[in-house]
PDB file of C-alpha atoms and ligand atoms in Angstrom:
ATOM      1  CA  MET A   1     -17.163  13.639  12.739  1.00  0.00           C
ATOM      2  CA  ILE A   2     -13.588  14.228  11.598  1.00  0.00           C
ATOM      3  CA  ASN A   3     -13.518  14.780   7.911  1.00  0.00           C
ATOM      4  CA  LEU A   4     -11.723  11.768   6.473  1.00  0.00           C
ATOM      5  CA  LYS A   5     -12.836  11.457   3.048  1.00  0.00           C
ATOM      6  CA  GLU A   6     -11.417  14.622   1.558  1.00  0.00           C
ATOM      7  CA  ARG A   7      -8.015  13.455   1.969  1.00  0.00           C
ATOM      8  CA  PRO A   8      -5.897  12.206  -0.752  1.00  0.00           C
ATOM      9  CA  ALA A   9      -5.759   9.052   0.703  1.00  0.00           C
ATOM     10  CA  ALA A  10      -9.230   8.500   0.946  1.00  0.00           C
ATOM     11  CA  ARG A  11      -9.669   9.367  -3.187  1.00  0.00           C
ATOM     12  CA  MET A  12      -6.719   7.324  -4.626  1.00  0.00           C
ATOM     13  CA  LYS A  13      -7.385   4.495  -7.190  1.00  0.00           C
ATOM     14  CA  LEU A  14      -7.204   1.146  -5.685  1.00  0.00           C
ATOM     15  CA  ILE A  15      -5.722  -0.991  -8.610  1.00  0.00           C
ATOM     16  CA  GLY A  16      -3.220  -2.948  -6.860  1.00  0.00           C
ATOM     17  CA  GLY A  17      -5.257  -6.300  -6.618  1.00  0.00           C
ATOM     18  CA  ARG A  18      -4.191  -6.505  -2.989  1.00  0.00           C
ATOM     19  CA  MET A  19      -4.452  -4.298   0.147  1.00  0.00           C
ATOM     20  CA  CYS A  20      -0.567  -4.162   0.487  1.00  0.00           C
ATOM     21  CA  LEU A  21       0.025  -3.137  -2.614  1.00  0.00           C
ATOM     22  CA  ASP A  22      -2.916  -0.642  -2.672  1.00  0.00           C
ATOM     23  CA  PHE A  23      -0.948   0.809   0.415  1.00  0.00           C
ATOM     24  CA  VAL A  24       2.531   0.724  -1.238  1.00  0.00           C
ATOM     25  CA  ASN A  25       0.696   3.028  -4.207  1.00  0.00           C
ATOM     26  CA  THR A  26      -0.006   6.090  -1.477  1.00  0.00           C
ATOM     27  CA  VAL A  27       2.971   7.282  -3.331  1.00  0.00           C
ATOM     28  CA  GLY A  28       4.636   6.938  -6.399  1.00  0.00           C
ATOM     29  CA  GLY A  29       7.740   8.116  -8.423  1.00  0.00           C
ATOM     30  CA  TRP A  30      10.035   6.257  -6.607  1.00  0.00           C
ATOM     31  CA  LYS A  31      13.746   6.810  -7.422  1.00  0.00           C
ATOM     32  CA  ARG A  32      16.747   5.504  -6.219  1.00  0.00           C
ATOM     33  CA  ALA A  33      18.621   7.729  -4.103  1.00  0.00           C
ATOM     34  CA  PRO A  34      21.976   8.818  -5.933  1.00  0.00           C
ATOM     35  CA  GLY A  35      24.887   6.975  -4.048  1.00  0.00           C
ATOM     36  CA  GLY A  36      22.169   4.549  -2.513  1.00  0.00           C
ATOM     37  CA  GLU A  37      22.958   1.841  -5.097  1.00  0.00           C
ATOM     38  CA  GLY A  38      22.480  -1.768  -3.502  1.00  0.00           C
ATOM     39  CA  ASP A  39      21.544  -0.480  -0.067  1.00  0.00           C
ATOM     40  CA  GLY A  40      17.837  -0.267  -0.834  1.00  0.00           C
ATOM     41  CA  LEU A  41      17.673   3.775  -0.144  1.00  0.00           C
ATOM     42  CA  PHE A  42      14.769   5.345  -2.068  1.00  0.00           C
ATOM     43  CA  TYR A  43      13.416   8.355  -2.000  1.00  0.00           C
ATOM     44  CA  VAL A  44      10.491   9.913  -3.453  1.00  0.00           C
ATOM     45  CA  VAL A  45       9.734  12.620  -6.071  1.00  0.00           C
ATOM     46  CA  ALA A  46       7.126  14.033  -8.327  1.00  0.00           C
ATOM     47  CA  ARG A  47       3.649  12.557  -7.040  1.00  0.00           C
ATOM     48  CA  ALA A  48       2.418  13.660  -3.921  1.00  0.00           C
ATOM     49  CA  ASP A  49       2.556  11.511  -0.762  1.00  0.00           C
ATOM     50  CA  LYS A  50      -0.713  10.560   0.401  1.00  0.00           C
ATOM     51  CA  LEU A  51       0.514   9.779   3.949  1.00  0.00           C
ATOM     52  CA  VAL A  52       1.216  13.241   5.629  1.00  0.00           C
ATOM     53  CA  ASP A  53      -0.380  12.839   9.112  1.00  0.00           C
ATOM     54  CA  TYR A  54      -1.636  10.054  11.177  1.00  0.00           C
ATOM     55  CA  LEU A  55      -5.502  10.709   9.910  1.00  0.00           C
ATOM     56  CA  ASP A  56      -4.235   9.522   6.418  1.00  0.00           C
ATOM     57  CA  LEU A  57      -4.083   5.887   7.812  1.00  0.00           C
ATOM     58  CA  PRO A  58      -8.039   5.672   9.036  1.00  0.00           C
ATOM     59  CA  ALA A  59      -8.961   7.813   5.867  1.00  0.00           C
ATOM     60  CA  TRP A  60      -7.393   5.393   3.613  1.00  0.00           C
ATOM     61  CA  GLY A  61      -8.575   2.236   5.811  1.00  0.00           C
ATOM     62  CA  GLN A  62     -12.201   3.289   5.509  1.00  0.00           C
ATOM     63  CA  HIS A  63     -11.697   4.153   1.572  1.00  0.00           C
ATOM     64  CA  THR A  64     -10.401   0.580   1.196  1.00  0.00           C
ATOM     65  CA  GLY A  65     -13.235  -1.219   3.106  1.00  0.00           C
ATOM     66  CA  MET A  66     -10.764  -2.375   5.774  1.00  0.00           C
ATOM     67  CA  LEU A  67     -12.514  -0.155   8.305  1.00  0.00           C
ATOM     68  CA  SER A  68     -15.826   1.142   8.924  1.00  0.00           C
ATOM     69  CA  GLU A  69     -16.850   4.479   9.111  1.00  0.00           C
ATOM     70  CA  ASN A  70     -17.044   3.973  12.816  1.00  0.00           C
ATOM     71  CA  GLU A  71     -13.987   2.483  12.941  1.00  0.00           C
ATOM     72  CA  ALA A  72     -12.116   5.068  11.496  1.00  0.00           C
ATOM     73  CA  GLN A  73     -13.752   7.863  13.224  1.00  0.00           C
ATOM     74  CA  ALA A  74     -12.703   6.156  16.299  1.00  0.00           C
ATOM     75  CA  LEU A  75      -9.154   5.965  15.330  1.00  0.00           C
ATOM     76  CA  ALA A  76      -9.289   9.412  14.312  1.00  0.00           C
ATOM     77  CA  ARG A  77     -10.618  10.598  17.608  1.00  0.00           C
ATOM     78  CA  ALA A  78      -8.174   8.312  19.591  1.00  0.00           C
ATOM     79  CA  ALA A  79      -5.159   9.619  17.851  1.00  0.00           C
ATOM     80  CA  ARG A  80      -5.913  13.118  18.798  1.00  0.00           C
ATOM     81  CA  ARG A  81      -5.798  12.024  22.553  1.00  0.00           C
ATOM     82  CA  ARG A  82      -2.756  10.011  21.741  1.00  0.00           C
ATOM     83  CA  VAL A  83      -0.483  12.464  19.503  1.00  0.00           C
ATOM     84  CA  ARG A  84       2.848  10.750  20.188  1.00  0.00           C
ATOM     85  CA  GLU A  85       1.746   7.406  19.577  1.00  0.00           C
ATOM     86  CA  ALA A  86      -0.165   8.574  16.378  1.00  0.00           C
ATOM     87  CA  ALA A  87       2.987   9.940  15.189  1.00  0.00           C
ATOM     88  CA  ALA A  88       5.078   7.380  15.700  1.00  0.00           C
ATOM     89  CA  THR A  89       2.597   4.985  14.026  1.00  0.00           C
ATOM     90  CA  LEU A  90       2.663   7.236  10.960  1.00  0.00           C
ATOM     91  CA  ARG A  91       6.367   6.812  10.788  1.00  0.00           C
ATOM     92  CA  ARG A  92       5.989   3.160  11.137  1.00  0.00           C
ATOM     93  CA  ALA A  93       3.688   2.790   8.301  1.00  0.00           C
ATOM     94  CA  VAL A  94       6.177   4.648   5.971  1.00  0.00           C
ATOM     95  CA  ALA A  95       8.739   2.621   7.143  1.00  0.00           C
ATOM     96  CA  LEU A  96       6.845  -0.624   6.254  1.00  0.00           C
ATOM     97  CA  ARG A  97       5.362   0.984   2.904  1.00  0.00           C
ATOM     98  CA  GLY A  98       9.256   1.120   1.839  1.00  0.00           C
ATOM     99  CA  ALA A  99      10.183  -2.162   2.824  1.00  0.00           C
ATOM    100  CA  ILE A 100       7.224  -3.739   1.130  1.00  0.00           C
ATOM    101  CA  TYR A 101       7.879  -1.572  -1.928  1.00  0.00           C
ATOM    102  CA  ARG A 102      11.651  -2.866  -2.112  1.00  0.00           C
ATOM    103  CA  ILE A 103      10.668  -6.405  -1.414  1.00  0.00           C
ATOM    104  CA  CYS A 104       7.873  -6.411  -4.480  1.00  0.00           C
ATOM    105  CA  ILE A 105      10.679  -4.551  -6.503  1.00  0.00           C
ATOM    106  CA  ALA A 106      13.200  -7.101  -5.759  1.00  0.00           C
ATOM    107  CA  ILE A 107      10.872  -9.874  -6.673  1.00  0.00           C
ATOM    108  CA  ILE A 108      10.264  -8.083  -9.988  1.00  0.00           C
ATOM    109  CA  ASN A 109      14.076  -7.789 -10.626  1.00  0.00           C
ATOM    110  CA  ARG A 110      14.528 -11.506  -9.338  1.00  0.00           C
ATOM    111  CA  ALA A 111      16.886 -10.246  -6.822  1.00  0.00           C
ATOM    112  CA  GLU A 112      16.872 -11.534  -3.397  1.00  0.00           C
ATOM    113  CA  ALA A 113      14.575  -9.565  -1.040  1.00  0.00           C
ATOM    114  CA  PRO A 114      16.714  -7.281   1.281  1.00  0.00           C
ATOM    115  CA  SER A 115      16.780  -8.629   4.775  1.00  0.00           C
ATOM    116  CA  SER A 116      16.480  -5.524   6.334  1.00  0.00           C
ATOM    117  CA  ASP A 117      13.190  -5.190   4.688  1.00  0.00           C
ATOM    118  CA  LEU A 118      12.178  -8.914   5.449  1.00  0.00           C
ATOM    119  CA  ASP A 119      13.124  -8.409   8.952  1.00  0.00           C
ATOM    120  CA  LEU A 120      10.940  -5.213   9.201  1.00  0.00           C
ATOM    121  CA  LEU A 121       7.913  -6.803   7.810  1.00  0.00           C
ATOM    122  CA  ASN A 122       8.364  -9.567  10.175  1.00  0.00           C
ATOM    123  CA  ARG A 123       8.725  -7.427  13.268  1.00  0.00           C
ATOM    124  CA  GLU A 124       5.215  -5.475  12.074  1.00  0.00           C
ATOM    125  CA  LEU A 125       3.766  -9.365  11.407  1.00  0.00           C
ATOM    126  CA  ASN A 126       4.880 -10.138  15.221  1.00  0.00           C
ATOM    127  CA  ILE A 127       2.935  -7.044  16.224  1.00  0.00           C
ATOM    128  CA  ALA A 128       0.128  -8.016  14.056  1.00  0.00           C
ATOM    129  CA  HIS A 129      -0.029 -11.573  15.857  1.00  0.00           C
ATOM    130  CA  ASP A 130      -0.288 -10.308  19.077  1.00  0.00           C
ATOM    131  CA  SER A 131      -3.079  -8.433  18.133  1.00  0.00           C
ATOM    132  CA  LEU A 132      -5.298 -11.341  16.928  1.00  0.00           C
ATOM    133  CA  ARG A 133      -7.619 -13.507  18.935  1.00  0.00           C
ATOM    134  CA  LEU A 134     -10.257 -15.995  18.185  1.00  0.00           C
ATOM    135  CA  GLY A 135     -13.621 -15.177  18.764  1.00  0.00           C
ATOM    136  CA  SER A 136     -16.811 -17.120  18.475  1.00  0.00           C
ATOM    137  CA  GLY A 137     -18.969 -16.275  15.025  1.00  0.00           C
ATOM    138  CA  PRO A 138     -22.248 -17.306  14.107  1.00  0.00           C
ATOM    139  CA  GLU A 139     -21.248 -20.951  12.741  1.00  0.00           C
ATOM    140  CA  ASN A 140     -17.400 -21.116  12.996  1.00  0.00           C
ATOM    141  CA  PHE A 141     -14.897 -19.511  15.095  1.00  0.00           C
ATOM    142  CA  VAL A 142     -13.405 -16.264  13.612  1.00  0.00           C
ATOM    143  CA  TRP A 143     -10.226 -14.153  14.020  1.00  0.00           C
ATOM    144  CA  GLU A 144     -10.871 -11.039  15.182  1.00  0.00           C
ATOM    145  CA  TRP A 145      -8.741  -8.077  15.709  1.00  0.00           C
ATOM    146  CA  ILE A 146      -8.243  -6.394  19.104  1.00  0.00           C
ATOM    147  CA  LYS A 147      -9.746  -2.967  18.319  1.00  0.00           C
ATOM    148  CA  ASN A 148      -7.865  -0.608  20.576  1.00  0.00           C
ATOM    149  CA  GLY A 149      -4.334  -0.064  18.750  1.00  0.00           C
ATOM    150  CA  LEU A 150      -3.935   2.910  16.862  1.00  0.00           C
ATOM    151  CA  ASP A 151      -1.644   0.580  14.350  1.00  0.00           C
ATOM    152  CA  GLN A 152      -4.597  -1.531  13.491  1.00  0.00           C
ATOM    153  CA  VAL A 153      -4.191  -0.434   9.810  1.00  0.00           C
ATOM    154  CA  LEU A 154      -0.777  -1.529   9.985  1.00  0.00           C
ATOM    155  CA  TRP A 155      -1.433  -4.999  11.500  1.00  0.00           C
ATOM    156  CA  ARG A 156      -3.719  -6.177   8.329  1.00  0.00           C
ATOM    157  CA  ILE A 157      -1.356  -4.697   5.771  1.00  0.00           C
ATOM    158  CA  ALA A 158       1.305  -6.571   7.176  1.00  0.00           C
ATOM    159  CA  TYR A 159      -0.892  -9.514   6.849  1.00  0.00           C
ATOM    160  CA  SER A 160      -1.857  -8.393   3.406  1.00  0.00           C
ATOM    161  CA  ALA A 161       1.770  -8.609   2.314  1.00  0.00           C
ATOM    162  CA  ALA A 162       2.507 -11.957   4.115  1.00  0.00           C
ATOM    163  CA  GLU A 163      -0.311 -13.413   2.276  1.00  0.00           C
ATOM    164  CA  MET A 164       0.517 -12.291  -1.440  1.00  0.00           C
ATOM    165  CA  LEU A 165       4.184 -13.434  -0.648  1.00  0.00           C
ATOM    166  CA  THR A 166       2.945 -16.663   0.551  1.00  0.00           C
ATOM    167  CA  THR A 167       0.145 -17.645  -1.770  1.00  0.00           C
ATOM    168  CA  ASP A 168       0.090 -15.289  -4.894  1.00  0.00           C
ATOM    169  CA  ASP A 169       1.729 -16.115  -8.175  1.00  0.00           C
ATOM    170  CA  LEU A 170       4.336 -13.745  -7.806  1.00  0.00           C
ATOM    171  CA  SER A 171       5.546 -13.731 -11.217  1.00  0.00           C
ATOM    172  CA  ARG A 172       2.502 -11.577 -11.948  1.00  0.00           C
ATOM    173  CA  LEU A 173       3.550  -8.737  -9.894  1.00  0.00           C
ATOM    174  CA  ARG A 174       4.007  -5.493 -12.036  1.00  0.00           C
ATOM    175  CA  GLU A 175       5.597  -2.040 -11.788  1.00  0.00           C
ATOM    176  CA  CYS A 176       3.748   0.717 -13.921  1.00  0.00           C
ATOM    177  CA  PRO A 177       6.336   1.950 -16.415  1.00  0.00           C
ATOM    178  CA  GLY A 178       4.404   5.227 -16.558  1.00  0.00           C
ATOM    179  CA  ASP A 179       6.307   8.465 -16.103  1.00  0.00           C
ATOM    180  CA  ASN A 180       6.909   8.957 -12.593  1.00  0.00           C
ATOM    181  CA  CYS A 181       4.463   6.435 -11.611  1.00  0.00           C
ATOM    182  CA  GLY A 182       5.947   2.983 -10.219  1.00  0.00           C
ATOM    183  CA  TRP A 183       2.451   1.986  -8.728  1.00  0.00           C
ATOM    184  CA  LEU A 184       2.678  -1.955  -8.103  1.00  0.00           C
ATOM    185  CA  PHE A 185      -0.001  -4.348  -8.963  1.00  0.00           C
ATOM    186  CA  LEU A 186      -0.562  -8.037  -9.665  1.00  0.00           C
ATOM    187  CA  ASP A 187      -1.458  -8.643 -13.034  1.00  0.00           C
ATOM    188  CA  THR A 188      -4.568 -10.631 -12.742  1.00  0.00           C
ATOM    189  CA  SER A 189      -5.426 -10.976 -16.709  1.00  0.00           C
ATOM    190  CA  LYS A 190      -5.942 -14.109 -18.533  1.00  0.00           C
ATOM    191  CA  ASN A 191      -2.956 -13.285 -20.791  1.00  0.00           C
ATOM    192  CA  SER A 192      -0.921 -11.667 -18.563  1.00  0.00           C
ATOM    193  CA  ARG A 193      -0.337  -8.742 -20.182  1.00  0.00           C
ATOM    194  CA  ARG A 194      -1.453  -5.976 -18.467  1.00  0.00           C
ATOM    195  CA  GLN A 195       0.976  -3.113 -18.688  1.00  0.00           C
ATOM    196  CA  TRP A 196       0.017  -0.198 -16.934  1.00  0.00           C
ATOM    197  CA  CYS A 197      -1.468   0.538 -13.154  1.00  0.00           C
ATOM    198  CA  ASP A 198      -4.409   2.340 -14.810  1.00  0.00           C
ATOM    199  CA  MET A 199      -5.455   2.676 -18.563  1.00  0.00           C
ATOM    200  CA  GLN A 200      -7.240   6.012 -18.110  1.00  0.00           C
ATOM    201  CA  THR A 201      -3.928   7.479 -16.643  1.00  0.00           C
ATOM    202  CA  CYS A 202      -0.680   6.178 -17.429  1.00  0.00           C
ATOM    203  CA  GLY A 203      -2.195   3.806 -20.625  1.00  0.00           C
ATOM    204  CA  ASN A 204      -3.671   6.962 -22.204  1.00  0.00           C
ATOM    205  CA  LEU A 205      -0.723   9.053 -21.497  1.00  0.00           C
ATOM    206  CA  ALA A 206       1.494   6.391 -23.217  1.00  0.00           C
ATOM    207  CA  LYS A 207      -0.923   6.291 -26.295  1.00  0.00           C
ATOM    208  CA  VAL A 208      -1.256  10.234 -26.588  1.00  0.00           C
ATOM    209  CA  ARG A 209       2.764  10.174 -26.731  1.00  0.00           C
ATOM    210  CA  ARG A 210       3.001   7.399 -29.235  1.00  0.00           C
ATOM    211  CA  PHE A 211       0.547   9.218 -31.404  1.00  0.00           C
ATOM    212  CA  ARG A 212       2.479  12.464 -31.013  1.00  0.00           C
ATOM    213  CA  ARG A 213       5.681  10.858 -32.231  1.00  0.00           C
ATOM    214  CA  ARG A 214       4.073   9.525 -35.109  1.00  0.00           C
ATOM    215  CA  GLN A 215       2.520  12.726 -36.123  1.00  0.00           C
ATOM    216  CA  SER A 216       5.740  14.509 -35.981  1.00  0.00           C
ATOM    217  CA  SER A 217       7.627  11.909 -37.673  1.00  0.00           C
TER     218      SER A 217
HETATM  219 ZN1   ZN B 301       1.104   4.047 -13.829  1.00  0.00          ZN
END
């Protein structure tokens, strides 16, 4: 058994409300690169990236419930035999994550989504389409994923992003304003006033800071 559960990707909070947002949240603290104005270049500071090597993908997939333990283990074992393919898959994952992030930020800022990012998402969706087949289920037919791709976590993330972008109320998409956070989430609260990714971390920090400011004034 390959130890996947101790990885940071398998322990992170899942607060996005959509699988694709939880995937974007495998890193935080996005900042615009100096000189990268307008061209969508972002780099990442202050928060550890939870996607460090390929095994973080099945670890995260199992954590979210997307993969069973057996499926995650099978991917982890296959990655050890297909090292190059695994490394390429991780690079694609990081690129897909950046694209979804920038599309979301454009939506939040009521700007047009960068076409290069939309293209990247569409390329991943095409790969995902090729990986779907119709199988017979107990009552109806069901969509099944062909199980042997190292990149199967990416298929589902791309689908999740497409589903969110086509069906959700995107005016509810938020970016947490916490220091070096920038996690994304869908605000599904009744009054649409959820501000923080998580009350226990960013929300509390802000509360403590407000309290200190009051004390010192
Ligand atoms: Zn936050």
